[in-house]
Amino acid sequence: MNNLDILIKDLKEKGVQLLVIDNELKIQSPKGLITPEIQKLLIENKSNIINLLKKEAIKMNFSLFFFSDDLENEQDKYKLLIDSTKMADKNGFYGIWTPERHFHKMGNIYPNPAIISGALSTITENVILRAGSVVLPINDPIRVAENWSVVDNLSKGRVELSFATGWHINDFVFEPSNYEKRKDIMFERIDIVKKLWQGETIKRKNGANKEIEVEIYPKPYNKNLAIWITAIGNPETYIQAGKRGFNLMTCLLDQDISELKEKIILYKKELVNAGYSEKDKKICIFMHTYLDDSMEKVKEKVREPFKNYLKSTIDLLGKFSQNSDISLDPSKMNENEKEELLEFAFERYFKDRTFFGNIEDLREKVIQLHEIGVDEIACLIDFGLDHNSITQSLEKLSFLVKNFKA
C-alpha cells in the first residue's frame, strides 16, 4: 500500500467521502477534517486519486478454468483439480469450469464434465459448478439434463452450463451425421434441455417404437438453469447468443481484445433488440493465468511449459499463422521451423492474450477487460506448470479476487 492509498484509507475512516462524478473529484467532509496540507495533497494528486477510486468501483468475478495438458502418465491425475477447487471455494472464487474432451492428449482427463462436477460438489460449498463446455451435438439432451440434474441436487443448486458446437471432427464419432449442422443442432437441443429442466416432457419413441412422454428424474434443485454459449471467433455465434438471451463464454485464442470488443458490442445489441437486459446477462473470458512478483519471473517460468502446451495444440498454431503476416502449415515444417512458430505463438499469446503478470500488471488488465464488458475472468491454470508454482500463483490471485469481488 503506497502513501496515496494510506491517505485515502485514513480519510474514509474519518468519514470523508471521495467521489468521482463526471470524471471530477468531489469531496464531502465533516467540518475541519480537510486541513490545508491535505487539501494541497488532494489537488496535487487529483488524477491519481480519480484513477484509484475508479479501480475501487470496478467489480470482477474470478473463476478457475481447467483444460489440462497431457496428464496420462500422472498417477494422481486429479490432484491439481481437487486441491485448486478446495482453495477456490474458500477464497471467494465464483466458479469452476471443466470441459468435455475426447480422443486427444490435450484435456484427456475430462471426457465428462458432469461426472467431474458431481465429484467436486462433494468437496465444495460455495463455487458454481459449470460445464465449459458440453458439446451438445454429440450428446443426447435427455442424458445431459438428467446427469446435470443429479449434480444440481448434489450441489444444492450450483450448476450452470455452457454449450458448444464442437470443433474437433473426431469427437463426432458419437453422432457423425451431426457435424455439418452442429450449430443448428446445438440450439435445438438447448431448447430440449431447458424444457426438461423446467419439468416439461418431450416425446420420444421407446423400444417398441411407440411414442411416449419423457421427463427427467431427479428434478433439478434449482429450476432456473443459467445457460452460456461458448463463442470463439465467429461473430454469428455472438449474435445468436444475444438473440436467445444466453450468457457468453469467450476467449482470446483467435482474436485480440479490440476484435473481442466489437463482438461483445454485437452480442449486447442483439440482447437489447430481443428484449433482454444487459445487466441480467454475463460475459466471461477464459485466459491462461500465472502470477509472480514480476513480469520477468512470469515469462521465465511459463515459457517452456506454455510452449509445450501450444505444441500439443498444433491446430491453434495453424490459426495463428493464418492470422499473422505469414502463412505456414505446421504439418509440413521441420523441427527448427516448428520451434520458430512456437516462439512466435508464445510471444503473441504472452503479450496480449493471457492473464500473466504480477498483481499490479493484472489490475490494469482487469480494468481493460471490464471496459469492454467482461464480468468474469476464468483463469486457466493447468497448462504444464508444477503444482507448487500454481498454488503460489493462486495465493497471489486471491488478492485480486478480494480486491475486485463483485
Short mmCIF file of C-alpha atoms in Angstrom, two decimals:
data_model
loop_
_atom_site.label_atom_id
_atom_site.label_comp_id
_atom_site.label_asym_id
_atom_site.label_seq_id
_atom_site.Cartn_x
_atom_site.Cartn_y
_atom_site.Cartn_z
CA MET A 1 0.00 0.00 0.00
CA ASN A 2 1.55 3.34 -1.08
CA ASN A 3 1.22 6.74 0.62
CA LEU A 4 -1.75 7.77 -1.51
CA ASP A 5 -3.61 4.55 -0.66
CA ILE A 6 -2.93 5.19 3.04
CA LEU A 7 -4.19 8.78 2.78
CA ILE A 8 -7.43 7.74 1.07
CA LYS A 9 -7.99 4.93 3.57
CA ASP A 10 -7.38 7.28 6.50
CA LEU A 11 -9.77 9.93 5.15
CA LYS A 12 -12.52 7.37 4.56
CA GLU A 13 -12.15 6.01 8.08
CA LYS A 14 -12.64 9.58 9.38
CA GLY A 15 -15.88 9.98 7.43
CA VAL A 16 -14.61 11.78 4.34
CA GLN A 17 -16.36 10.77 1.12
CA LEU A 18 -14.26 10.87 -2.03
CA LEU A 19 -16.43 10.58 -5.13
CA VAL A 20 -15.85 10.63 -8.87
CA ILE A 21 -18.70 12.41 -10.66
CA ASP A 22 -18.42 13.17 -14.37
CA ASN A 23 -14.71 12.38 -14.12
CA GLU A 24 -14.22 15.07 -11.48
CA LEU A 25 -13.17 14.52 -7.86
CA LYS A 26 -15.83 15.57 -5.34
CA ILE A 27 -15.10 15.71 -1.60
CA GLN A 28 -17.69 15.57 1.16
CA SER A 29 -16.13 16.00 4.59
CA PRO A 30 -17.09 16.80 8.19
CA LYS A 31 -16.06 20.34 9.02
CA GLY A 32 -12.40 20.85 9.91
CA LEU A 33 -11.10 17.44 8.74
CA ILE A 34 -9.55 18.67 5.48
CA THR A 35 -6.54 20.73 6.54
CA PRO A 36 -4.70 23.00 4.06
CA GLU A 37 -1.92 20.40 3.85
CA ILE A 38 -4.38 17.60 2.99
CA GLN A 39 -6.19 19.91 0.54
CA LYS A 40 -2.88 20.54 -1.23
CA LEU A 41 -2.15 16.79 -1.42
CA LEU A 42 -5.58 16.08 -2.86
CA ILE A 43 -5.18 18.77 -5.52
CA GLU A 44 -1.65 17.65 -6.47
CA ASN A 45 -2.74 14.01 -6.75
CA LYS A 46 -6.19 14.60 -8.20
CA SER A 47 -5.79 12.47 -11.35
CA ASN A 48 -4.16 9.61 -9.45
CA ILE A 49 -6.92 9.66 -6.83
CA ILE A 50 -9.59 9.58 -9.54
CA ASN A 51 -7.91 6.54 -11.11
CA LEU A 52 -7.65 4.78 -7.74
CA LEU A 53 -11.31 5.43 -6.95
CA LYS A 54 -12.33 4.15 -10.39
CA LYS A 55 -10.39 0.95 -9.74
CA GLU A 56 -12.14 0.53 -6.41
CA ALA A 57 -15.51 0.83 -8.15
CA ILE A 58 -14.77 -1.93 -10.65
CA LYS A 59 -16.18 -5.35 -9.81
CA MET A 60 -14.97 -8.55 -11.46
CA ASN A 61 -15.68 -12.18 -10.69
CA PHE A 62 -12.90 -14.76 -10.95
CA SER A 63 -13.27 -18.47 -11.54
CA LEU A 64 -10.93 -21.37 -12.35
CA PHE A 65 -10.96 -22.98 -15.77
CA PHE A 66 -9.44 -26.39 -16.48
CA PHE A 67 -8.47 -27.68 -19.90
CA SER A 68 -5.43 -29.75 -18.99
CA ASP A 69 -2.14 -30.53 -20.56
CA ASP A 70 -1.32 -34.23 -21.04
CA LEU A 71 -1.73 -35.95 -17.64
CA GLU A 72 -1.96 -39.53 -18.89
CA ASN A 73 1.25 -40.59 -17.14
CA GLU A 74 0.38 -38.92 -13.83
CA GLN A 75 -0.53 -41.29 -11.01
CA ASP A 76 -2.78 -38.76 -9.30
CA LYS A 77 -4.39 -37.15 -12.32
CA TYR A 78 -7.00 -35.09 -10.49
CA LYS A 79 -4.88 -33.77 -7.60
CA LEU A 80 -4.41 -30.28 -9.06
CA LEU A 81 -8.11 -30.02 -9.88
CA ILE A 82 -9.20 -31.08 -6.40
CA ASP A 83 -6.64 -29.02 -4.47
CA SER A 84 -7.26 -25.90 -6.55
CA THR A 85 -11.03 -26.28 -6.30
CA LYS A 86 -10.86 -26.53 -2.49
CA MET A 87 -8.69 -23.42 -2.38
CA ALA A 88 -11.03 -21.52 -4.73
CA ASP A 89 -14.07 -22.49 -2.68
CA LYS A 90 -12.53 -20.99 0.47
CA ASN A 91 -11.18 -17.80 -1.12
CA GLY A 92 -14.09 -16.16 -2.86
CA PHE A 93 -13.73 -17.52 -6.40
CA TYR A 94 -17.04 -17.61 -8.22
CA GLY A 95 -16.95 -20.87 -10.12
CA ILE A 96 -15.14 -23.91 -11.51
CA TRP A 97 -15.28 -24.65 -15.24
CA THR A 98 -14.47 -28.15 -16.57
CA PRO A 99 -14.51 -29.15 -20.25
CA GLU A 100 -15.67 -32.03 -22.39
CA ARG A 101 -12.73 -33.51 -24.31
CA HIS A 102 -12.38 -36.74 -26.27
CA PHE A 103 -9.67 -38.78 -28.01
CA HIS A 104 -6.78 -36.35 -27.60
CA LYS A 105 -3.94 -35.90 -25.13
CA MET A 106 -5.00 -32.29 -24.59
CA GLY A 107 -7.65 -32.36 -21.88
CA ASN A 108 -7.53 -36.14 -21.72
CA ILE A 109 -8.82 -36.39 -18.13
CA TYR A 110 -12.08 -34.58 -18.90
CA PRO A 111 -14.34 -36.76 -21.09
CA ASN A 112 -17.40 -35.93 -18.98
CA PRO A 113 -17.76 -32.64 -17.05
CA ALA A 114 -20.91 -33.88 -15.29
CA ILE A 115 -19.02 -36.70 -13.59
CA ILE A 116 -16.20 -34.32 -12.64
CA SER A 117 -18.61 -31.70 -11.29
CA GLY A 118 -20.50 -34.36 -9.34
CA ALA A 119 -17.26 -35.21 -7.57
CA LEU A 120 -16.45 -31.54 -6.96
CA SER A 121 -19.90 -30.96 -5.49
CA THR A 122 -18.97 -33.16 -2.53
CA ILE A 123 -15.89 -31.10 -1.59
CA THR A 124 -17.29 -27.58 -2.13
CA GLU A 125 -19.95 -25.35 -0.63
CA ASN A 126 -19.76 -22.05 -2.50
CA VAL A 127 -18.41 -22.19 -6.06
CA ILE A 128 -20.72 -22.53 -9.05
CA LEU A 129 -20.03 -25.79 -10.93
CA ARG A 130 -20.02 -25.17 -14.65
CA ALA A 131 -19.59 -27.17 -17.82
CA GLY A 132 -17.14 -25.37 -20.03
CA SER A 133 -18.47 -26.75 -22.30
CA VAL A 134 -20.99 -29.50 -23.08
CA VAL A 135 -20.60 -30.36 -26.77
CA LEU A 136 -24.32 -30.74 -27.30
CA PRO A 137 -24.40 -32.00 -30.92
CA ILE A 138 -22.69 -35.23 -29.78
CA ASN A 139 -24.77 -35.69 -26.62
CA ASP A 140 -28.38 -36.76 -26.12
CA PRO A 141 -30.06 -33.74 -24.47
CA ILE A 142 -32.10 -36.04 -22.23
CA ARG A 143 -28.93 -37.52 -20.77
CA VAL A 144 -27.38 -34.07 -20.44
CA ALA A 145 -30.37 -32.78 -18.45
CA GLU A 146 -30.55 -35.99 -16.39
CA ASN A 147 -26.85 -36.08 -15.49
CA TRP A 148 -26.60 -32.41 -14.61
CA SER A 149 -29.79 -32.54 -12.57
CA VAL A 150 -28.02 -35.06 -10.35
CA VAL A 151 -25.11 -32.61 -9.97
CA ASP A 152 -27.55 -29.80 -9.26
CA ASN A 153 -29.06 -31.80 -6.41
CA LEU A 154 -25.68 -32.85 -5.03
CA SER A 155 -24.52 -29.22 -5.04
CA LYS A 156 -27.85 -27.76 -3.89
CA GLY A 157 -28.43 -25.69 -6.99
CA ARG A 158 -24.91 -24.66 -8.01
CA VAL A 159 -24.98 -25.83 -11.65
CA GLU A 160 -24.58 -23.68 -14.76
CA LEU A 161 -23.97 -24.99 -18.29
CA SER A 162 -22.12 -23.59 -21.26
CA PHE A 163 -22.87 -25.28 -24.56
CA ALA A 164 -20.62 -25.54 -27.60
CA THR A 165 -21.00 -26.77 -31.15
CA GLY A 166 -17.78 -28.80 -31.06
CA TRP A 167 -14.76 -28.17 -33.24
CA HIS A 168 -12.86 -31.48 -33.31
CA ILE A 169 -14.29 -33.59 -36.10
CA ASN A 170 -13.16 -36.82 -34.41
CA ASP A 171 -15.42 -36.07 -31.44
CA PHE A 172 -18.35 -36.69 -33.74
CA VAL A 173 -17.83 -40.45 -33.78
CA PHE A 174 -20.75 -40.39 -31.31
CA GLU A 175 -23.07 -38.77 -33.87
CA PRO A 176 -21.25 -38.44 -37.22
CA SER A 177 -24.24 -37.09 -39.14
CA ASN A 178 -24.49 -34.05 -36.85
CA TYR A 179 -21.16 -32.47 -37.76
CA GLU A 180 -22.27 -30.37 -40.75
CA LYS A 181 -25.31 -28.94 -38.96
CA ARG A 182 -23.80 -28.83 -35.48
CA LYS A 183 -24.70 -25.21 -34.74
CA ASP A 184 -28.39 -25.63 -35.58
CA ILE A 185 -28.48 -28.90 -33.64
CA MET A 186 -26.87 -27.28 -30.61
CA PHE A 187 -29.58 -24.63 -30.34
CA GLU A 188 -32.34 -27.18 -30.96
CA ARG A 189 -31.01 -29.38 -28.18
CA ILE A 190 -30.59 -26.45 -25.79
CA ASP A 191 -34.35 -25.93 -26.08
CA ILE A 192 -34.89 -29.58 -25.13
CA VAL A 193 -32.57 -29.33 -22.13
CA LYS A 194 -34.43 -26.20 -20.96
CA LYS A 195 -37.83 -27.90 -21.24
CA LEU A 196 -36.74 -30.96 -19.32
CA TRP A 197 -35.00 -28.84 -16.68
CA GLN A 198 -38.20 -26.88 -16.09
CA GLY A 199 -40.23 -30.05 -15.56
CA GLU A 200 -41.81 -30.37 -19.00
CA THR A 201 -42.00 -33.58 -21.00
CA ILE A 202 -40.80 -34.35 -24.52
CA LYS A 203 -41.84 -37.06 -26.96
CA ARG A 204 -39.54 -39.96 -27.80
CA LYS A 205 -40.04 -43.47 -29.20
CA ASN A 206 -39.42 -46.43 -26.89
CA GLY A 207 -38.12 -49.94 -27.64
CA ALA A 208 -41.48 -50.93 -29.11
CA ASN A 209 -41.36 -47.95 -31.50
CA LYS A 210 -44.17 -46.34 -29.52
CA GLU A 211 -44.12 -42.61 -28.88
CA ILE A 212 -44.09 -41.75 -25.19
CA GLU A 213 -43.78 -38.67 -22.99
CA VAL A 214 -40.40 -38.45 -21.21
CA GLU A 215 -39.45 -36.37 -18.17
CA ILE A 216 -36.26 -36.41 -16.13
CA TYR A 217 -35.56 -37.51 -12.58
CA PRO A 218 -34.36 -36.34 -10.17
CA LYS A 219 -35.95 -32.94 -10.69
CA PRO A 220 -33.35 -30.14 -10.56
CA TYR A 221 -32.77 -28.47 -7.22
CA ASN A 222 -32.80 -25.08 -8.97
CA LYS A 223 -35.29 -24.83 -11.84
CA ASN A 224 -33.65 -21.67 -13.19
CA LEU A 225 -30.70 -23.03 -15.16
CA ALA A 226 -28.17 -20.39 -16.21
CA ILE A 227 -27.15 -21.16 -19.80
CA TRP A 228 -23.99 -19.96 -21.52
CA ILE A 229 -22.82 -20.19 -25.13
CA THR A 230 -19.14 -20.74 -25.84
CA ALA A 231 -18.10 -18.39 -28.67
CA ILE A 232 -14.56 -18.14 -30.01
CA GLY A 233 -14.05 -16.25 -33.27
CA ASN A 234 -17.26 -16.45 -35.31
CA PRO A 235 -19.33 -13.24 -34.91
CA GLU A 236 -22.52 -15.15 -35.76
CA THR A 237 -22.23 -17.18 -32.56
CA TYR A 238 -22.16 -13.94 -30.53
CA ILE A 239 -25.22 -12.69 -32.40
CA GLN A 240 -27.18 -15.90 -31.84
CA ALA A 241 -26.24 -15.99 -28.14
CA GLY A 242 -27.57 -12.44 -27.78
CA LYS A 243 -30.78 -13.12 -29.68
CA ARG A 244 -31.56 -16.06 -27.42
CA GLY A 245 -30.64 -14.30 -24.20
CA PHE A 246 -27.82 -16.60 -23.14
CA ASN A 247 -24.70 -15.69 -21.17
CA LEU A 248 -21.43 -15.57 -23.11
CA MET A 249 -18.22 -17.53 -22.58
CA THR A 250 -15.36 -16.44 -24.81
CA CYS A 251 -11.56 -16.16 -25.06
CA LEU A 252 -8.68 -14.55 -26.94
CA LEU A 253 -7.40 -17.65 -28.72
CA ASP A 254 -8.27 -16.44 -32.20
CA GLN A 255 -8.82 -12.71 -31.66
CA ASP A 256 -7.35 -9.74 -29.84
CA ILE A 257 -9.10 -7.51 -27.31
CA SER A 258 -10.20 -4.95 -29.91
CA GLU A 259 -11.79 -7.69 -32.02
CA LEU A 260 -13.49 -9.16 -28.96
CA LYS A 261 -14.81 -5.72 -28.03
CA GLU A 262 -16.58 -5.45 -31.39
CA LYS A 263 -18.15 -8.90 -30.97
CA ILE A 264 -19.33 -8.05 -27.46
CA ILE A 265 -20.99 -4.95 -28.92
CA LEU A 266 -22.78 -7.22 -31.42
CA TYR A 267 -23.83 -9.56 -28.62
CA LYS A 268 -25.20 -6.78 -26.42
CA LYS A 269 -27.03 -5.17 -29.33
CA GLU A 270 -28.85 -8.42 -30.04
CA LEU A 271 -29.64 -8.87 -26.34
CA VAL A 272 -31.35 -5.49 -26.20
CA ASN A 273 -33.14 -5.97 -29.53
CA ALA A 274 -34.54 -9.25 -28.26
CA GLY A 275 -35.86 -7.60 -25.10
CA TYR A 276 -33.25 -8.84 -22.63
CA SER A 277 -31.43 -6.72 -20.07
CA GLU A 278 -27.65 -6.42 -20.37
CA LYS A 279 -27.41 -6.37 -16.58
CA ASP A 280 -29.00 -9.81 -16.31
CA LYS A 281 -26.51 -11.47 -18.66
CA LYS A 282 -22.86 -12.22 -18.00
CA ILE A 283 -19.73 -12.29 -20.14
CA CYS A 284 -16.84 -14.50 -19.07
CA ILE A 285 -13.44 -14.77 -20.73
CA PHE A 286 -11.08 -17.67 -20.08
CA MET A 287 -7.36 -16.87 -20.06
CA HIS A 288 -4.17 -18.76 -19.29
CA THR A 289 -3.14 -17.48 -15.88
CA TYR A 290 0.01 -17.25 -13.82
CA LEU A 291 1.08 -14.63 -11.27
CA ASP A 292 4.54 -13.95 -9.83
CA ASP A 293 6.42 -10.99 -8.37
CA SER A 294 7.49 -9.56 -11.72
CA MET A 295 6.74 -9.95 -15.42
CA GLU A 296 10.31 -11.18 -15.94
CA LYS A 297 9.82 -14.02 -13.44
CA VAL A 298 6.49 -14.89 -15.02
CA LYS A 299 7.95 -15.09 -18.51
CA GLU A 300 10.87 -17.22 -17.38
CA LYS A 301 8.54 -19.58 -15.52
CA VAL A 302 5.88 -20.07 -18.16
CA ARG A 303 7.94 -20.04 -21.36
CA GLU A 304 8.72 -23.76 -21.72
CA PRO A 305 5.53 -25.17 -20.17
CA PHE A 306 3.37 -22.86 -22.24
CA LYS A 307 5.29 -23.60 -25.45
CA ASN A 308 4.87 -27.32 -24.79
CA TYR A 309 1.19 -26.69 -24.21
CA LEU A 310 0.95 -24.82 -27.51
CA LYS A 311 2.82 -27.61 -29.25
CA SER A 312 0.10 -30.05 -28.25
CA THR A 313 -2.49 -27.71 -29.76
CA ILE A 314 -0.89 -27.61 -33.18
CA ASP A 315 -4.23 -26.69 -34.80
CA LEU A 316 -4.19 -23.41 -32.89
CA LEU A 317 -0.70 -22.70 -34.16
CA GLY A 318 -2.03 -23.10 -37.67
CA LYS A 319 -4.68 -20.49 -36.90
CA PHE A 320 -2.03 -18.17 -35.53
CA SER A 321 -0.02 -18.34 -38.70
CA GLN A 322 -3.14 -17.68 -40.79
CA ASN A 323 -3.89 -14.55 -38.79
CA SER A 324 -0.35 -13.21 -38.96
CA ASP A 325 1.75 -11.85 -41.78
CA ILE A 326 2.99 -15.35 -42.55
CA SER A 327 1.20 -18.41 -43.87
CA LEU A 328 2.59 -21.70 -42.62
CA ASP A 329 1.35 -25.28 -42.41
CA PRO A 330 2.81 -26.85 -39.22
CA SER A 331 2.44 -30.37 -40.59
CA LYS A 332 4.96 -29.60 -43.34
CA MET A 333 7.56 -27.94 -41.15
CA ASN A 334 10.86 -29.30 -39.86
CA GLU A 335 11.78 -29.08 -36.17
CA ASN A 336 13.58 -25.74 -36.47
CA GLU A 337 10.63 -24.21 -38.28
CA LYS A 338 8.23 -25.57 -35.68
CA GLU A 339 10.35 -24.09 -32.90
CA GLU A 340 10.26 -20.70 -34.63
CA LEU A 341 6.49 -20.92 -34.93
CA LEU A 342 6.19 -21.92 -31.28
CA GLU A 343 8.30 -18.95 -30.24
CA PHE A 344 6.21 -16.64 -32.39
CA ALA A 345 2.99 -18.05 -30.91
CA PHE A 346 4.35 -17.78 -27.37
CA GLU A 347 5.31 -14.13 -27.77
CA ARG A 348 1.96 -13.29 -29.36
CA TYR A 349 -0.06 -15.01 -26.66
CA PHE A 350 2.14 -13.78 -23.82
CA LYS A 351 1.90 -10.14 -24.78
CA ASP A 352 -1.81 -9.71 -25.44
CA ARG A 353 -3.86 -12.81 -24.79
CA THR A 354 -3.05 -14.18 -21.34
CA PHE A 355 -3.51 -13.27 -17.69
CA PHE A 356 0.21 -13.38 -16.94
CA GLY A 357 1.96 -10.86 -14.71
CA ASN A 358 2.22 -9.50 -11.18
CA ILE A 359 -0.72 -8.19 -9.18
CA GLU A 360 -0.30 -4.59 -10.33
CA ASP A 361 0.06 -5.57 -14.00
CA LEU A 362 -3.12 -7.60 -13.80
CA ARG A 363 -5.10 -4.89 -12.03
CA GLU A 364 -4.69 -2.92 -15.26
CA LYS A 365 -5.75 -5.89 -17.37
CA VAL A 366 -8.86 -6.35 -15.22
CA ILE A 367 -9.76 -2.71 -15.87
CA GLN A 368 -9.14 -3.16 -19.60
CA LEU A 369 -11.39 -6.22 -19.76
CA HIS A 370 -14.06 -4.56 -17.64
CA GLU A 371 -14.14 -1.61 -20.03
CA ILE A 372 -15.08 -3.85 -22.99
CA GLY A 373 -17.88 -5.52 -21.00
CA VAL A 374 -16.31 -8.59 -19.36
CA ASP A 375 -17.86 -9.56 -15.99
CA GLU A 376 -15.72 -12.57 -15.12
CA ILE A 377 -12.24 -13.92 -15.79
CA ALA A 378 -11.94 -17.71 -15.86
CA CYS A 379 -8.33 -18.49 -15.03
CA LEU A 380 -6.94 -21.46 -16.97
CA ILE A 381 -4.19 -22.78 -14.71
CA ASP A 382 -3.37 -26.32 -15.87
CA PHE A 383 -1.08 -25.75 -18.84
CA GLY A 384 2.02 -27.55 -17.60
CA LEU A 385 3.35 -25.68 -14.58
CA ASP A 386 4.29 -27.65 -11.46
CA HIS A 387 1.74 -27.96 -8.65
CA ASN A 388 3.63 -25.75 -6.18
CA SER A 389 4.01 -22.89 -8.65
CA ILE A 390 0.29 -23.00 -9.45
CA THR A 391 -0.57 -22.95 -5.75
CA GLN A 392 1.66 -19.92 -5.15
CA SER A 393 0.12 -18.19 -8.15
CA LEU A 394 -3.38 -18.86 -6.81
CA GLU A 395 -2.42 -17.31 -3.48
CA LYS A 396 -1.50 -14.09 -5.31
CA LEU A 397 -4.59 -14.33 -7.47
CA SER A 398 -6.72 -14.47 -4.32
CA PHE A 399 -5.70 -10.85 -3.59
CA LEU A 400 -7.22 -9.78 -6.91
CA VAL A 401 -10.32 -11.84 -6.20
CA LYS A 402 -10.86 -9.96 -2.93
CA ASN A 403 -9.93 -6.61 -4.49
CA PHE A 404 -12.47 -6.84 -7.32
CA LYS A 405 -15.09 -9.09 -5.69
CA ALA A 406 -18.50 -8.43 -7.23
#
